[in-house]
Amino acid sequence: MVFSEFVEKNRVKFSVLITMIIIIISRPNYWSIAGGFLVSILGNLLRLWSSGYIKKEKVLASTGPYSLTRNPLYLGNFIIGAGFCLASWQILSIPIFILFFLLFYIPLIKNEERRMEEIFKEEYLDYKKKVPVFFPNLKKFPKKDGFSIKNVIENKEWRGIISTLLFYFALFLKVILFK
């Protein structure tokens, strides 16, 4: 099995593992939890906004947040993870998270780009030339067409929100129980 295939199949398991490690090593306080939670809300809002434009493998998402970055969902994950690191109030969580993110998301993005090129051909290649892979081009104001709350529901974004809430609940319990 190629590493990129391993990543594709196991990213959720490793995300849970990294999250558990961050919880275990954390030294949270109420302020770190509040600050991290606010950052994570931004990441979840970006994911919700982004998922409203996805019609998986049917239509190339290129409007809304997809006009700023080719991977707004992963940027949302990165922002959520940054919030987790802040909330943990443990400096070690930062290199752990960044290493995980680089090891898993770079191959994942490359795999998805190959798949998108196969499906959408020239349309994707043209899009790829205009829009950055990860860090958004904030000079371009996103087009508003294409968002659908139905897509948000179909793409099951509620799972990420529940995961985020569970993380903060665990940290909150840690503060209360081990203070």
mmCIF file of C-alpha atoms in Angstrom:
data_model
loop_
_atom_site.group_PDB
_atom_site.id
_atom_site.type_symbol
_atom_site.label_atom_id
_atom_site.label_comp_id
_atom_site.label_asym_id
_atom_site.label_seq_id
_atom_site.Cartn_x
_atom_site.Cartn_y
_atom_site.Cartn_z
ATOM 1 C CA MET A 1 0.000 0.000 0.000
ATOM 2 C CA VAL A 2 1.317 3.422 -0.975
ATOM 3 C CA PHE A 3 1.592 5.939 1.876
ATOM 4 C CA SER A 4 -0.951 8.261 0.234
ATOM 5 C CA GLU A 5 -3.495 5.401 0.137
ATOM 6 C CA PHE A 6 -2.734 4.659 3.800
ATOM 7 C CA VAL A 7 -3.358 8.327 4.608
ATOM 8 C CA GLU A 8 -6.639 8.326 2.681
ATOM 9 C CA LYS A 9 -7.926 5.280 4.572
ATOM 10 C CA ASN A 10 -6.669 6.181 8.047
ATOM 11 C CA ARG A 11 -6.747 9.960 8.398
ATOM 12 C CA VAL A 12 -9.800 9.978 10.673
ATOM 13 C CA LYS A 13 -8.242 7.378 12.998
ATOM 14 C CA PHE A 14 -5.015 9.355 13.195
ATOM 15 C CA SER A 15 -6.915 12.608 13.700
ATOM 16 C CA VAL A 16 -8.622 11.027 16.707
ATOM 17 C CA LEU A 17 -5.263 9.724 17.979
ATOM 18 C CA ILE A 18 -3.585 13.140 17.663
ATOM 19 C CA THR A 19 -6.569 14.785 19.342
ATOM 20 C CA MET A 20 -6.349 12.299 22.227
ATOM 21 C CA ILE A 21 -2.616 12.962 22.590
ATOM 22 C CA ILE A 22 -3.261 16.703 22.709
ATOM 23 C CA ILE A 23 -5.928 16.180 25.382
ATOM 24 C CA ILE A 24 -3.589 13.972 27.446
ATOM 25 C CA ILE A 25 -0.635 16.377 27.361
ATOM 26 C CA SER A 26 -2.791 19.490 27.739
ATOM 27 C CA ARG A 27 -2.612 21.963 30.611
ATOM 28 C CA PRO A 28 -5.754 23.931 29.864
ATOM 29 C CA ASN A 29 -7.296 26.769 31.778
ATOM 30 C CA TYR A 30 -10.581 28.543 31.251
ATOM 31 C CA TRP A 31 -8.962 31.309 29.191
ATOM 32 C CA SER A 32 -7.063 28.928 26.903
ATOM 33 C CA ILE A 33 -10.239 26.925 26.324
ATOM 34 C CA ALA A 34 -12.226 30.081 25.533
ATOM 35 C CA GLY A 35 -9.576 31.388 23.114
ATOM 36 C CA GLY A 36 -9.102 28.027 21.434
ATOM 37 C CA PHE A 37 -12.840 27.556 21.140
ATOM 38 C CA LEU A 38 -13.214 30.890 19.335
ATOM 39 C CA VAL A 39 -10.454 29.929 16.885
ATOM 40 C CA SER A 40 -12.050 26.506 16.336
ATOM 41 C CA ILE A 41 -15.426 28.137 15.682
ATOM 42 C CA LEU A 42 -13.795 30.058 12.812
ATOM 43 C CA GLY A 43 -12.458 26.794 11.383
ATOM 44 C CA ASN A 44 -15.858 25.125 11.666
ATOM 45 C CA LEU A 45 -17.573 28.112 10.043
ATOM 46 C CA LEU A 46 -15.115 27.901 7.140
ATOM 47 C CA ARG A 47 -15.881 24.181 6.811
ATOM 48 C CA LEU A 48 -19.642 24.818 6.862
ATOM 49 C CA TRP A 49 -19.320 27.562 4.260
ATOM 50 C CA SER A 50 -17.093 25.351 2.103
ATOM 51 C CA SER A 51 -19.258 22.249 2.293
ATOM 52 C CA GLY A 52 -22.193 24.280 1.007
ATOM 53 C CA TYR A 53 -20.430 24.429 -2.364
ATOM 54 C CA ILE A 54 -19.501 20.755 -2.744
ATOM 55 C CA LYS A 55 -21.343 18.402 -5.056
ATOM 56 C CA LYS A 56 -18.807 15.609 -4.773
ATOM 57 C CA GLU A 57 -17.311 14.622 -8.103
ATOM 58 C CA LYS A 58 -20.313 16.060 -10.004
ATOM 59 C CA VAL A 59 -19.457 19.749 -10.294
ATOM 60 C CA LEU A 60 -16.095 21.426 -9.728
ATOM 61 C CA ALA A 61 -16.439 23.697 -6.694
ATOM 62 C CA SER A 62 -14.780 26.955 -7.739
ATOM 63 C CA THR A 63 -16.952 29.661 -6.181
ATOM 64 C CA GLY A 64 -17.312 30.914 -2.618
ATOM 65 C CA PRO A 65 -14.334 29.833 -0.512
ATOM 66 C CA TYR A 66 -13.124 27.691 -3.422
ATOM 67 C CA SER A 67 -12.342 30.896 -5.313
ATOM 68 C CA LEU A 68 -9.849 31.797 -2.550
ATOM 69 C CA THR A 69 -8.180 28.408 -1.950
ATOM 70 C CA ARG A 70 -8.474 24.967 -3.529
ATOM 71 C CA ASN A 71 -8.668 23.355 -0.092
ATOM 72 C CA PRO A 72 -10.884 25.430 2.203
ATOM 73 C CA LEU A 73 -12.059 22.339 4.103
ATOM 74 C CA TYR A 74 -8.479 21.454 4.991
ATOM 75 C CA LEU A 75 -7.722 25.070 5.843
ATOM 76 C CA GLY A 76 -10.738 24.867 8.165
ATOM 77 C CA ASN A 77 -9.250 21.717 9.732
ATOM 78 C CA PHE A 78 -5.956 23.530 10.201
ATOM 79 C CA ILE A 79 -7.691 26.436 11.943
ATOM 80 C CA ILE A 80 -9.633 24.017 14.164
ATOM 81 C CA GLY A 81 -6.361 22.262 15.040
ATOM 82 C CA ALA A 82 -4.732 25.604 15.844
ATOM 83 C CA GLY A 83 -7.642 26.246 18.195
ATOM 84 C CA PHE A 84 -7.067 22.847 19.818
ATOM 85 C CA CYS A 85 -3.390 23.705 20.339
ATOM 86 C CA LEU A 86 -4.258 27.060 21.894
ATOM 87 C CA ALA A 87 -6.903 25.480 24.119
ATOM 88 C CA SER A 88 -4.491 22.781 25.281
ATOM 89 C CA TRP A 89 -2.099 25.440 26.592
ATOM 90 C CA GLN A 90 0.750 23.000 25.930
ATOM 91 C CA ILE A 91 3.553 24.131 23.617
ATOM 92 C CA LEU A 92 4.271 20.506 22.583
ATOM 93 C CA SER A 93 0.857 20.279 20.966
ATOM 94 C CA ILE A 94 1.999 22.684 18.223
ATOM 95 C CA PRO A 95 4.815 20.578 16.674
ATOM 96 C CA ILE A 96 2.736 17.407 17.142
ATOM 97 C CA PHE A 97 -0.176 18.942 15.265
ATOM 98 C CA ILE A 98 1.955 20.521 12.525
ATOM 99 C CA LEU A 99 3.890 17.283 11.921
ATOM 100 C CA PHE A 100 0.647 15.310 11.686
ATOM 101 C CA PHE A 101 -0.902 17.901 9.393
ATOM 102 C CA LEU A 102 2.077 17.949 7.017
ATOM 103 C CA LEU A 103 2.489 14.150 6.979
ATOM 104 C CA PHE A 104 -1.171 13.514 6.275
ATOM 105 C CA TYR A 105 -2.543 16.473 4.385
ATOM 106 C CA ILE A 106 0.203 16.938 1.783
ATOM 107 C CA PRO A 107 -0.278 13.408 0.347
ATOM 108 C CA LEU A 108 -4.039 13.749 0.743
ATOM 109 C CA ILE A 109 -4.114 17.002 -1.226
ATOM 110 C CA LYS A 110 -1.894 15.521 -3.959
ATOM 111 C CA ASN A 111 -4.179 12.467 -4.257
ATOM 112 C CA GLU A 112 -7.273 14.619 -4.468
ATOM 113 C CA GLU A 113 -5.693 16.849 -7.096
ATOM 114 C CA ARG A 114 -4.912 13.815 -9.264
ATOM 115 C CA ARG A 115 -8.495 12.617 -8.873
ATOM 116 C CA MET A 116 -9.905 16.058 -9.712
ATOM 117 C CA GLU A 117 -7.711 16.250 -12.826
ATOM 118 C CA GLU A 118 -9.052 12.866 -13.955
ATOM 119 C CA ILE A 119 -12.666 13.890 -13.402
ATOM 120 C CA PHE A 120 -12.688 17.539 -14.490
ATOM 121 C CA LYS A 121 -9.682 17.568 -16.855
ATOM 122 C CA GLU A 122 -9.001 21.023 -18.411
ATOM 123 C CA GLU A 123 -11.539 22.754 -16.179
ATOM 124 C CA TYR A 124 -9.563 21.690 -13.101
ATOM 125 C CA LEU A 125 -6.180 22.488 -14.662
ATOM 126 C CA ASP A 126 -7.409 26.016 -15.433
ATOM 127 C CA TYR A 127 -8.800 26.379 -11.895
ATOM 128 C CA LYS A 128 -5.512 25.082 -10.465
ATOM 129 C CA LYS A 129 -3.585 27.848 -12.263
ATOM 130 C CA LYS A 130 -5.799 30.584 -10.796
ATOM 131 C CA VAL A 131 -6.359 29.491 -7.184
ATOM 132 C CA PRO A 132 -3.696 28.725 -4.545
ATOM 133 C CA VAL A 133 -3.516 25.238 -3.079
ATOM 134 C CA PHE A 134 -3.873 26.113 0.624
ATOM 135 C CA PHE A 135 -3.253 29.642 1.836
ATOM 136 C CA PRO A 136 -6.067 31.791 0.459
ATOM 137 C CA ASN A 137 -5.698 34.640 -1.962
ATOM 138 C CA LEU A 138 -7.690 37.206 -0.003
ATOM 139 C CA LYS A 139 -7.455 39.758 -2.814
ATOM 140 C CA LYS A 140 -10.113 37.876 -4.743
ATOM 141 C CA PHE A 141 -13.576 38.403 -3.369
ATOM 142 C CA PRO A 142 -15.468 35.100 -3.573
ATOM 143 C CA LYS A 143 -18.353 34.671 -5.958
ATOM 144 C CA LYS A 144 -21.575 34.021 -4.063
ATOM 145 C CA ASP A 145 -23.279 31.586 -6.412
ATOM 146 C CA GLY A 146 -23.457 27.879 -5.686
ATOM 147 C CA PHE A 147 -23.965 27.688 -1.901
ATOM 148 C CA SER A 148 -26.587 25.211 -0.708
ATOM 149 C CA ILE A 149 -27.546 24.289 2.859
ATOM 150 C CA LYS A 150 -28.626 20.936 1.386
ATOM 151 C CA ASN A 151 -24.990 20.315 0.417
ATOM 152 C CA VAL A 152 -23.877 21.144 3.974
ATOM 153 C CA ILE A 153 -26.282 18.510 5.320
ATOM 154 C CA GLU A 154 -25.376 15.926 2.664
ATOM 155 C CA ASN A 155 -21.666 16.443 3.358
ATOM 156 C CA LYS A 156 -22.272 15.653 7.062
ATOM 157 C CA GLU A 157 -20.462 18.655 8.501
ATOM 158 C CA TRP A 158 -22.278 18.067 11.791
ATOM 159 C CA ARG A 159 -19.713 15.341 12.560
ATOM 160 C CA GLY A 160 -16.869 17.853 12.692
ATOM 161 C CA ILE A 161 -18.863 20.175 14.920
ATOM 162 C CA ILE A 162 -19.658 17.333 17.327
ATOM 163 C CA SER A 163 -15.979 16.288 17.367
ATOM 164 C CA THR A 164 -14.948 19.857 18.163
ATOM 165 C CA LEU A 165 -17.491 20.095 20.980
ATOM 166 C CA LEU A 166 -16.313 16.758 22.425
ATOM 167 C CA PHE A 167 -12.709 17.986 22.437
ATOM 168 C CA TYR A 168 -13.648 21.114 24.375
ATOM 169 C CA PHE A 169 -15.863 19.146 26.738
ATOM 170 C CA ALA A 170 -12.897 16.853 27.527
ATOM 171 C CA LEU A 171 -10.615 19.835 28.185
ATOM 172 C CA PHE A 172 -13.262 21.514 30.316
ATOM 173 C CA LEU A 173 -13.606 18.319 32.385
ATOM 174 C CA LYS A 174 -9.838 18.170 32.739
ATOM 175 C CA VAL A 175 -9.785 21.716 34.129
ATOM 176 C CA ILE A 176 -12.604 20.977 36.578
ATOM 177 C CA LEU A 177 -11.402 17.553 37.741
ATOM 178 C CA PHE A 178 -7.655 18.146 37.927
ATOM 179 C CA LYS A 179 -7.453 21.697 39.178
#
